[in-house]
GROMACS .gro file of C-alpha atoms in nm:
model
  443
    1MET     CA    1 -12.987  14.210  11.503
    2ILE     CA    2 -12.949  14.142  11.863
    3ARG     CA    3 -13.034  13.794  11.810
    4ASP     CA    4 -12.780  13.744  11.538
    5ARG     CA    5 -12.523  13.905  11.786
    6PHE     CA    6 -12.600  13.711  12.098
    7GLY     CA    7 -12.725  13.366  11.957
    8PRO     CA    8 -12.596  13.031  12.063
    9LEU     CA    9 -12.296  13.092  11.839
   10SER     CA   10 -12.223  13.418  12.046
   11THR     CA   11 -12.299  13.280  12.393
   12ARG     CA   12 -12.023  12.972  12.308
   13LEU     CA   13 -11.775  13.252  12.204
   14LEU     CA   14 -11.849  13.431  12.519
   15ALA     CA   15 -11.818  13.110  12.726
   16ALA     CA   16 -11.487  13.051  12.560
   17PHE     CA   17 -11.329  13.380  12.612
   18LEU     CA   18 -11.434  13.399  12.962
   19VAL     CA   19 -11.272  13.060  13.047
   20VAL     CA   20 -10.962  13.125  12.890
   21ALA     CA   21 -10.952  13.475  13.075
   22LEU     CA   22 -11.028  13.308  13.412
   23SER     CA   23 -10.757  13.063  13.342
   24SER     CA   24 -10.511  13.324  13.268
   25VAL     CA   25 -10.601  13.506  13.572
   26VAL     CA   26 -10.579  13.192  13.781
   27VAL     CA   27 -10.226  13.126  13.645
   28LEU     CA   28 -10.093  13.479  13.644
   29THR     CA   29 -10.206  13.497  14.012
   30GLY     CA   30 -10.043  13.186  14.125
   31GLY     CA   31  -9.743  13.325  13.937
   32ALA     CA   32  -9.752  13.663  14.098
   33LEU     CA   33  -9.807  13.551  14.447
   34TRP     CA   34  -9.510  13.300  14.433
   35GLY     CA   35  -9.285  13.548  14.273
   36THR     CA   36  -9.433  13.827  14.522
   37GLY     CA   37  -9.337  13.603  14.815
   38ARG     CA   38  -9.002  13.517  14.708
   39GLY     CA   39  -8.904  13.869  14.616
   40LEU     CA   40  -9.053  13.996  14.960
   41GLU     CA   41  -8.844  13.724  15.140
   42ALA     CA   42  -8.520  13.785  14.980
   43ALA     CA   43  -8.553  14.162  15.028
   44GLU     CA   44  -8.647  14.119  15.401
   45THR     CA   45  -8.365  13.877  15.439
   46ALA     CA   46  -8.101  14.148  15.297
   47ALA     CA   47  -8.253  14.422  15.492
   48ARG     CA   48  -8.227  14.251  15.826
   49ARG     CA   49  -7.872  14.145  15.754
   50GLN     CA   50  -7.790  14.506  15.701
   51ALA     CA   51  -7.938  14.610  16.010
   52ALA     CA   52  -7.765  14.365  16.193
   53ASP     CA   53  -7.432  14.488  16.052
   54ARG     CA   54  -7.505  14.842  16.136
   55VAL     CA   55  -7.624  14.741  16.500
   56ALA     CA   56  -7.295  14.531  16.534
   57ALA     CA   57  -7.075  14.836  16.422
   58ALA     CA   58  -7.272  15.057  16.672
   59VAL     CA   59  -7.179  14.803  16.961
   60ALA     CA   60  -6.814  14.776  16.865
   61ALA     CA   61  -6.785  15.158  16.877
   62ALA     CA   62  -6.958  15.161  17.217
   63TYR     CA   63  -6.737  14.893  17.325
   64THR     CA   64  -6.410  15.063  17.203
   65ALA     CA   65  -6.524  15.405  17.370
   66ALA     CA   66  -6.591  15.227  17.725
   67GLY     CA   67  -6.259  15.009  17.690
   68GLY     CA   68  -6.469  14.702  17.748
   69TRP     CA   69  -6.811  14.566  17.838
   70GLY     CA   70  -6.801  14.726  18.194
   71GLY     CA   71  -6.986  15.042  18.175
   72VAL     CA   72  -7.069  15.011  17.808
   73ASN     CA   73  -7.334  15.245  17.654
   74LEU     CA   74  -7.566  15.028  17.408
   75ALA     CA   75  -7.816  15.315  17.358
   76ALA     CA   76  -7.707  15.392  17.000
   77ALA     CA   77  -7.725  15.015  16.898
   78ALA     CA   78  -8.059  14.986  17.079
   79ASP     CA   79  -8.233  15.271  16.877
   80LEU     CA   80  -8.101  15.110  16.561
   81ALA     CA   81  -8.248  14.766  16.638
   82THR     CA   82  -8.565  14.922  16.732
   83GLY     CA   83  -8.572  15.142  16.393
   84ALA     CA   84  -8.536  14.798  16.233
   85GLY     CA   85  -8.835  14.655  16.428
   86ALA     CA   86  -8.613  14.406  16.619
   87ARG     CA   87  -8.543  14.348  16.975
   88LEU     CA   88  -8.142  14.355  17.056
   89VAL     CA   89  -7.937  14.098  17.239
   90VAL     CA   90  -7.572  14.158  17.298
   91ARG     CA   91  -7.353  13.871  17.427
   92THR     CA   92  -6.964  13.861  17.512
   93ALA     CA   93  -6.748  13.633  17.344
   94ASP     CA   94  -6.793  13.427  17.643
   95GLY     CA   95  -7.170  13.397  17.579
   96VAL     CA   96  -7.268  13.594  17.868
   97THR     CA   97  -7.554  13.830  17.777
   98VAL     CA   98  -7.471  14.214  17.811
   99SER     CA   99  -7.796  14.358  17.729
  100GLY     CA  100  -8.143  14.227  17.615
  101HIS     CA  101  -8.457  14.032  17.721
  102GLY     CA  102  -8.369  13.768  17.994
  103ARG     CA  103  -7.999  13.869  18.051
  104GLY     CA  104  -7.791  13.578  18.139
  105MET     CA  105  -8.075  13.326  18.018
  106PRO     CA  106  -8.225  13.198  17.681
  107MET     CA  107  -8.454  13.397  17.531
  108ASN     CA  108  -8.800  13.243  17.377
  109THR     CA  109  -8.849  13.466  17.045
  110GLY     CA  110  -9.208  13.322  16.968
  111THR     CA  111  -9.340  13.151  16.665
  112GLY     CA  112  -9.278  13.314  16.339
  113ALA     CA  113  -9.008  13.522  16.478
  114GLY     CA  114  -8.683  13.599  16.251
  115ARG     CA  115  -8.333  13.574  16.418
  116VAL     CA  116  -8.014  13.736  16.251
  117GLU     CA  117  -7.694  13.696  16.458
  118THR     CA  118  -7.345  13.866  16.366
  119GLN     CA  119  -7.051  13.922  16.509
  120VAL     CA  120  -6.882  14.232  16.712
  121VAL     CA  121  -6.534  14.291  16.609
  122ALA     CA  122  -6.330  14.554  16.790
  123GLY     CA  123  -5.964  14.622  16.725
  124GLY     CA  124  -5.930  14.312  16.494
  125ALA     CA  125  -6.067  14.082  16.743
  126VAL     CA  126  -6.430  13.913  16.813
  127VAL     CA  127  -6.541  14.059  17.140
  128GLY     CA  128  -6.895  13.918  17.120
  129SER     CA  129  -7.214  13.883  16.922
  130VAL     CA  130  -7.525  14.082  16.830
  131LEU     CA  131  -7.866  13.909  16.808
  132LEU     CA  132  -8.172  14.069  16.615
  133VAL     CA  133  -8.487  13.929  16.691
  134PHE     CA  134  -8.753  14.043  16.426
  135GLY     CA  135  -9.147  14.014  16.457
  136SER     CA  136  -9.373  13.867  16.222
  137PRO     CA  137  -9.289  13.918  15.847
  138ALA     CA  138  -9.397  14.239  15.691
  139ASP     CA  139  -9.526  14.057  15.356
  140PRO     CA  140  -9.895  14.022  15.437
  141ALA     CA  141  -9.967  14.409  15.361
  142ALA     CA  142  -9.768  14.353  15.034
  143ARG     CA  143  -9.977  14.031  14.968
  144ASP     CA  144 -10.303  14.247  15.005
  145VAL     CA  145 -10.157  14.488  14.761
  146ALA     CA  146 -10.076  14.233  14.534
  147TRP     CA  147 -10.413  14.054  14.571
  148GLY     CA  148 -10.606  14.411  14.488
  149TRP     CA  149 -10.389  14.452  14.161
  150ILE     CA  150 -10.464  14.067  14.087
  151LEU     CA  151 -10.844  14.144  14.137
  152LEU     CA  152 -10.826  14.444  13.924
  153ALA     CA  153 -10.669  14.260  13.621
  154ALA     CA  154 -10.927  13.974  13.658
  155GLY     CA  155 -11.177  14.239  13.640
  156VAL     CA  156 -10.999  14.407  13.326
  157ALA     CA  157 -10.973  14.066  13.168
  158LEU     CA  158 -11.360  13.985  13.195
  159VAL     CA  159 -11.444  14.322  13.066
  160VAL     CA  160 -11.185  14.274  12.745
  161ALA     CA  161 -11.347  13.906  12.707
  162GLY     CA  162 -11.678  14.046  12.692
  163LEU     CA  163 -11.585  14.340  12.443
  164ALA     CA  164 -11.396  14.081  12.248
  165THR     CA  165 -11.717  13.858  12.222
  166TRP     CA  166 -11.915  14.159  12.116
  167PHE     CA  167 -11.653  14.249  11.839
  168VAL     CA  168 -11.631  13.884  11.709
  169GLY     CA  169 -12.020  13.856  11.732
  170ARG     CA  170 -12.013  14.153  11.480
  171ARG     CA  171 -11.734  14.044  11.259
  172ILE     CA  172 -11.841  13.647  11.248
  173VAL     CA  173 -12.184  13.574  11.373
  174VAL     CA  174 -12.364  13.846  11.190
  175PRO     CA  175 -12.216  13.760  10.857
  176LEU     CA  176 -12.287  13.396  10.922
  177ALA     CA  177 -12.646  13.489  10.983
  178ARG     CA  178 -12.692  13.676  10.674
  179LEU     CA  179 -12.551  13.391  10.489
  180THR     CA  180 -12.801  13.163  10.638
  181ARG     CA  181 -13.081  13.397  10.556
  182ALA     CA  182 -12.987  13.431  10.195
  183ALA     CA  183 -12.950  13.041  10.153
  184ARG     CA  184 -13.293  12.995  10.308
  185ARG     CA  185 -13.442  13.223  10.060
  186ILE     CA  186 -13.291  13.090   9.764
  187SER     CA  187 -13.386  12.740   9.896
  188ALA     CA  188 -13.753  12.874   9.891
  189GLY     CA  189 -13.726  12.995   9.554
  190ASP     CA  190 -13.616  13.348   9.574
  191ARG     CA  191 -13.330  13.352   9.317
  192SER     CA  192 -13.247  13.740   9.382
  193ALA     CA  193 -13.145  13.676   9.737
  194ARG     CA  194 -12.786  13.777   9.806
  195ALA     CA  195 -12.590  13.782  10.137
  196GLY     CA  196 -12.415  14.138  10.065
  197VAL     CA  197 -12.165  14.091  10.333
  198HIS     CA  198 -11.831  14.271  10.322
  199ALA     CA  199 -11.601  14.115  10.560
  200PRO     CA  200 -11.216  14.058  10.604
  201GLY     CA  201 -11.034  13.737  10.543
  202GLU     CA  202 -11.200  13.390  10.482
  203LEU     CA  203 -11.557  13.507  10.581
  204GLY     CA  204 -11.527  13.785  10.302
  205GLU     CA  205 -11.424  13.511  10.041
  206LEU     CA  206 -11.687  13.284  10.167
  207ALA     CA  207 -11.941  13.555  10.109
  208THR     CA  208 -11.815  13.651   9.775
  209ALA     CA  209 -11.821  13.289   9.669
  210PHE     CA  210 -12.185  13.267   9.801
  211ASP     CA  211 -12.300  13.569   9.618
  212HIS     CA  212 -12.109  13.438   9.293
  213MET     CA  213 -12.283  13.084   9.325
  214ALA     CA  214 -12.603  13.266   9.350
  215GLU     CA  215 -12.555  13.452   9.055
  216GLU     CA  216 -12.468  13.124   8.859
  217VAL     CA  217 -12.749  12.958   8.991
  218ALA     CA  218 -12.979  13.229   8.889
  219ARG     CA  219 -12.798  13.266   8.550
  220ALA     CA  220 -12.815  12.874   8.485
  221GLU     CA  221 -13.206  12.883   8.562
  222ARG     CA  222 -13.276  13.174   8.345
  223THR     CA  223 -13.055  12.976   8.068
  224ARG     CA  224 -13.260  12.663   8.127
  225ARG     CA  225 -13.596  12.870   8.096
  226ASP     CA  226 -13.456  13.035   7.776
  227LEU     CA  227 -13.367  12.691   7.649
  228THR     CA  228 -13.714  12.548   7.720
  229GLY     CA  229 -13.855  12.856   7.539
  230ASP     CA  230 -13.628  12.816   7.232
  231VAL     CA  231 -13.659  12.467   7.191
  232ALA     CA  232 -14.036  12.489   7.202
  233HIS     CA  233 -13.986  12.761   6.949
  234GLU     CA  234 -13.770  12.541   6.722
  235LEU     CA  235 -13.990  12.253   6.741
  236ARG     CA  236 -14.330  12.448   6.691
  237THR     CA  237 -14.241  12.587   6.333
  238PRO     CA  238 -14.132  12.224   6.160
  239LEU     CA  239 -14.412  12.057   6.360
  240ALA     CA  240 -14.686  12.304   6.270
  241ALA     CA  241 -14.552  12.280   5.919
  242LEU     CA  242 -14.583  11.889   5.919
  243GLN     CA  243 -14.919  11.874   6.095
  244ALA     CA  244 -15.052  12.115   5.822
  245GLY     CA  245 -14.910  11.923   5.532
  246LEU     CA  246 -15.029  11.583   5.693
  247GLU     CA  247 -15.366  11.744   5.738
  248GLU     CA  248 -15.383  11.835   5.395
  249LEU     CA  249 -15.287  11.516   5.274
  250ARG     CA  250 -15.554  11.339   5.493
  251ASP     CA  251 -15.840  11.569   5.388
  252GLY     CA  252 -15.759  11.533   5.001
  253LEU     CA  253 -15.666  11.897   4.980
  254ALA     CA  254 -15.301  11.818   4.815
  255GLU     CA  255 -15.192  11.536   4.595
  256PRO     CA  256 -14.918  11.331   4.794
  257ASP     CA  257 -14.653  11.402   4.524
  258ALA     CA  258 -14.268  11.395   4.573
  259ALA     CA  259 -14.221  11.775   4.607
  260ARG     CA  260 -14.468  11.747   4.885
  261LEU     CA  261 -14.352  11.448   5.056
  262SER     CA  262 -13.986  11.584   5.052
  263ALA     CA  263 -14.105  11.878   5.220
  264LEU     CA  264 -14.247  11.696   5.473
  265HIS     CA  265 -13.974  11.498   5.508
  266ASP     CA  266 -13.721  11.786   5.546
  267GLN     CA  267 -13.933  11.921   5.836
  268ALA     CA  268 -13.923  11.550   6.005
  269GLN     CA  269 -13.546  11.586   5.977
  270ARG     CA  270 -13.545  11.925   6.129
  271LEU     CA  271 -13.730  11.795   6.437
  272GLY     CA  272 -13.479  11.499   6.449
  273ARG     CA  273 -13.178  11.719   6.439
  274ILE     CA  274 -13.317  11.936   6.693
  275VAL     CA  275 -13.383  11.614   6.943
  276ARG     CA  276 -13.033  11.469   6.849
  277ASP     CA  277 -12.865  11.801   6.936
  278LEU     CA  278 -13.054  11.816   7.284
  279ALA     CA  279 -12.965  11.455   7.339
  280GLU     CA  280 -12.593  11.516   7.261
  281LEU     CA  281 -12.565  11.829   7.480
  282ALA     CA  282 -12.738  11.596   7.770
  283GLU     CA  283 -12.486  11.336   7.689
  284ALA     CA  284 -12.184  11.586   7.692
  285GLU     CA  285 -12.287  11.700   8.039
  286SER     CA  286 -12.268  11.378   8.182
  287ALA     CA  287 -11.955  11.275   7.985
  288ALA     CA  288 -11.707  11.304   8.303
  289LEU     CA  289 -11.919  10.992   8.428
  290SER     CA  290 -11.874  10.775   8.106
  291LEU     CA  291 -11.537  10.879   7.977
  292GLN     CA  292 -11.302  10.565   7.872
  293TRP     CA  293 -10.968  10.712   7.959
  294ARG     CA  294 -10.659  10.592   7.753
  295GLU     CA  295 -10.319  10.728   7.627
  296THR     CA  296 -10.461  10.941   7.283
  297ASP     CA  297 -10.245  11.064   7.030
  298LEU     CA  298 -10.400  11.412   6.937
  299ALA     CA  299 -10.251  11.416   6.611
  300GLU     CA  300 -10.449  11.083   6.509
  301VAL     CA  301 -10.775  11.196   6.672
  302ALA     CA  302 -10.739  11.534   6.442
  303ARG     CA  303 -10.650  11.331   6.129
  304THR     CA  304 -10.964  11.107   6.169
  305ALA     CA  305 -11.198  11.394   6.244
  306VAL     CA  306 -11.071  11.598   5.951
  307ARG     CA  307 -11.108  11.275   5.730
  308ALA     CA  308 -11.473  11.203   5.867
  309HIS     CA  309 -11.577  11.586   5.804
  310ASP     CA  310 -11.365  11.644   5.492
  311ALA     CA  311 -11.655  11.589   5.221
  312HIS     CA  312 -11.877  11.836   5.436
  313LEU     CA  313 -11.615  12.082   5.436
  314ARG     CA  314 -11.541  12.072   5.069
  315ALA     CA  315 -11.891  12.093   5.011
  316ALA     CA  316 -11.919  12.408   5.164
  317GLY     CA  317 -11.633  12.529   4.934
  318LEU     CA  318 -11.367  12.526   5.207
  319GLU     CA  319 -10.975  12.439   5.173
  320VAL     CA  320 -10.870  12.228   5.464
  321VAL     CA  321 -10.521  12.236   5.578
  322THR     CA  322 -10.361  12.005   5.850
  323GLU     CA  323 -10.060  12.087   6.078
  324LEU     CA  324 -10.031  11.801   6.309
  325GLU     CA  325  -9.725  11.749   6.529
  326PRO     CA  326  -9.660  11.376   6.615
  327GLY     CA  327  -9.622  11.227   6.955
  328VAL     CA  328  -9.878  11.480   7.131
  329VAL     CA  329 -10.014  11.240   7.370
  330VAL     CA  330 -10.295  11.312   7.645
  331ARG     CA  331 -10.501  11.090   7.895
  332ALA     CA  332 -10.834  11.089   7.732
  333ASP     CA  333 -11.129  10.962   7.576
  334PRO     CA  334 -11.062  10.964   7.175
  335ASP     CA  335 -11.421  10.922   7.073
  336ARG     CA  336 -11.519  11.211   7.287
  337LEU     CA  337 -11.249  11.435   7.154
  338HIS     CA  338 -11.326  11.316   6.810
  339GLN     CA  339 -11.684  11.446   6.888
  340ALA     CA  340 -11.577  11.790   6.998
  341LEU     CA  341 -11.334  11.845   6.709
  342GLY     CA  342 -11.626  11.727   6.477
  343ASN     CA  343 -11.841  11.999   6.621
  344LEU     CA  344 -11.590  12.274   6.564
  345LEU     CA  345 -11.537  12.140   6.180
  346SER     CA  346 -11.899  12.144   6.137
  347ASN     CA  347 -11.918  12.509   6.298
  348CYS     CA  348 -11.667  12.620   6.040
  349ALA     CA  349 -11.863  12.455   5.739
  350ARG     CA  350 -12.182  12.654   5.858
  351HIS     CA  351 -12.036  13.005   5.903
  352ALA     CA  352 -11.708  13.006   5.692
  353ARG     CA  353 -11.730  13.189   5.359
  354ARG     CA  354 -11.689  12.979   5.047
  355GLY     CA  355 -11.320  12.995   4.940
  356ALA     CA  356 -11.209  13.027   5.314
  357ARG     CA  357 -10.930  12.815   5.460
  358VAL     CA  358 -10.974  12.601   5.755
  359THR     CA  359 -10.644  12.506   5.942
  360VAL     CA  360 -10.629  12.196   6.186
  361ARG     CA  361 -10.330  12.229   6.416
  362VAL     CA  362 -10.186  12.020   6.691
  363ARG     CA  363  -9.892  12.120   6.872
  364ARG     CA  364  -9.732  12.125   7.227
  365ALA     CA  365  -9.726  12.419   7.461
  366GLY     CA  366  -9.501  12.348   7.771
  367GLU     CA  367  -9.673  12.099   7.966
  368ALA     CA  368 -10.006  12.127   7.774
  369ALA     CA  369 -10.112  12.000   7.447
  370LEU     CA  370 -10.322  12.226   7.197
  371VAL     CA  371 -10.551  12.165   6.965
  372GLU     CA  372 -10.652  12.462   6.708
  373VAL     CA  373 -10.914  12.517   6.419
  374HIS     CA  374 -10.860  12.828   6.257
  375ASP     CA  375 -11.089  12.955   5.969
  376THR     CA  376 -11.031  13.278   5.756
  377GLY     CA  377 -11.411  13.337   5.771
  378PRO     CA  378 -11.572  13.670   5.873
  379GLY     CA  379 -11.491  13.610   6.217
  380ILE     CA  380 -11.708  13.686   6.540
  381PRO     CA  381 -11.786  14.046   6.680
  382ALA     CA  382 -11.601  14.108   7.001
  383GLU     CA  383 -11.915  14.167   7.209
  384GLU     CA  384 -12.025  13.829   7.094
  385LEU     CA  385 -11.701  13.618   7.171
  386GLY     CA  386 -11.819  13.561   7.541
  387HIS     CA  387 -12.124  13.398   7.465
  388VAL     CA  388 -12.026  13.134   7.179
  389PHE     CA  389 -12.006  12.862   7.400
  390GLU     CA  390 -12.343  12.936   7.590
  391ARG     CA  391 -12.652  12.717   7.505
  392ARG     CA  392 -12.876  12.809   7.224
  393TRP     CA  393 -12.712  13.125   7.182
  394ARG     CA  394 -12.673  13.247   6.810
  395GLY     CA  395 -12.484  13.570   6.693
  396ASP     CA  396 -12.674  13.807   6.473
  397SER     CA  397 -12.468  13.701   6.177
  398ALA     CA  398 -12.569  13.355   6.232
  399ARG     CA  399 -12.934  13.401   6.254
  400GLY     CA  400 -13.020  13.285   5.929
  401THR     CA  401 -12.788  12.994   5.935
  402ALA     CA  402 -12.910  12.632   5.987
  403GLY     CA  403 -12.829  12.485   6.343
  404THR     CA  404 -12.951  12.470   6.704
  405GLY     CA  405 -12.679  12.674   6.857
  406ILE     CA  406 -12.588  12.375   7.084
  407GLY     CA  407 -12.255  12.250   6.888
  408LEU     CA  408 -12.030  12.458   7.076
  409ALA     CA  409 -12.184  12.411   7.403
  410VAL     CA  410 -12.135  12.062   7.362
  411VAL     CA  411 -11.747  12.127   7.272
  412LYS     CA  412 -11.715  12.337   7.604
  413GLU     CA  413 -11.863  12.056   7.803
  414LEU     CA  414 -11.652  11.749   7.664
  415VAL     CA  415 -11.346  11.950   7.702
  416THR     CA  416 -11.411  12.034   8.049
  417ALA     CA  417 -11.495  11.693   8.144
  418HIS     CA  418 -11.110  11.624   8.024
  419GLY     CA  419 -10.987  11.865   8.276
  420GLY     CA  420 -10.917  12.121   7.995
  421THR     CA  421 -11.026  12.451   7.847
  422VAL     CA  422 -11.167  12.581   7.495
  423THR     CA  423 -11.133  12.938   7.386
  424ALA     CA  424 -11.239  13.154   7.095
  425THR     CA  425 -11.030  13.450   6.955
  426SER     CA  426 -11.145  13.627   6.671
  427GLY     CA  427 -10.963  13.919   6.453
  428GLY     CA  428 -10.921  14.008   6.090
  429ASP     CA  429 -10.804  13.676   5.986
  430GLY     CA  430 -11.092  13.486   6.086
  431THR     CA  431 -11.168  13.280   6.396
  432LEU     CA  432 -10.928  13.049   6.632
  433PHE     CA  433 -11.084  12.784   6.848
  434THR     CA  434 -10.810  12.667   7.090
  435ILE     CA  435 -10.853  12.343   7.296
  436THR     CA  436 -10.608  12.312   7.583
  437LEU     CA  437 -10.540  11.985   7.744
  438PRO     CA  438 -10.287  11.854   8.017
  439ARG     CA  439 -10.014  11.664   7.815
  440SER     CA  440  -9.942  11.309   7.958
  441PRO     CA  441  -9.576  11.279   8.092
  442ALA     CA  442  -9.303  11.145   7.831
  443ARG     CA  443  -9.219  10.795   7.872
   0.00000   0.00000   0.00000
């Protein structure tokens, strides 16, 4: 289980999640630092401007109280400047320094210092100016705080990426590993292997489809095995009778009269019928590779099939009725459709009671074309309807009827090769077989 969760796919997923997480952190870090710097710079500029205005107001008040620059008391203004983290320089309107470093001389503020200057207004006139010289910006501390949060976010992102990888590994890698193991077991001959995965979304659909495929493979193998056994059984009886009869004739134990030769001929015909049915089924299974496609009128195909089987149906004591709608055209191989419809009619001749009616109908149904063969025979029990198109399957009511149980399987193969469907329904009025084919567009 650990190997399933942390295999090559899990490793690649983890690497992908980590790359995405780190890329996101780098992008967010750059954006956060740029935004933080701009915000701090704007806030600091506004705060310095407000401090300069307050200091200028205090200097103006002191100027007014002293009646001029002589004897002016700038202690309050100096305290405000110190509280703002700046050095105060006060000049008169003539540019003479009243207070500050290097009175009467230019002042070197140093690298990186900030300077904010504003006018001193008293009595509606400009009497001087105030210059505040600030030291280094205060944003390094804020940047340190920002870096701390960014590193914390990076750590959280990496943890989340690891947890996401673990979660995805459980939801994706483990089901895929189970599917792989089941596929290997099936390829090794274990037809009972199943993935048994219950997962959401496409993975769940894949697992369900895989298990359904495995069931179909197992069923097909069972059917093939049963077919082999049934064919062997069907061949064994006439072959044994034929062999015994020929040995009697060879050893002189029986006379080669007409009755005995007729019995041997019947057994040979039975063998030939079984071989022909098997060949017909194999041919129908590969029909999709040999269809001769062309525009085909279903009414004409049905009319030809009924005409070909009319003698057989009447010999079985059945009344044949046709209801053929003209102009129902499909793109198909008419010979293959004739074969499928002939098998349905032969099935009616074998299983319907004498005096029953067989109705062959061709009609439109929206964008589809329907061919229906309905007999008023005994019908098919509901529990057997789902098996009528299976190879070699014969219902309880048909055990004593001649046939190999392959005819309806051939019908299904031929109709499926045409992109259509065939269904069987049965009730109190007999059995209805319906062939549904896509209709060609009207011209």
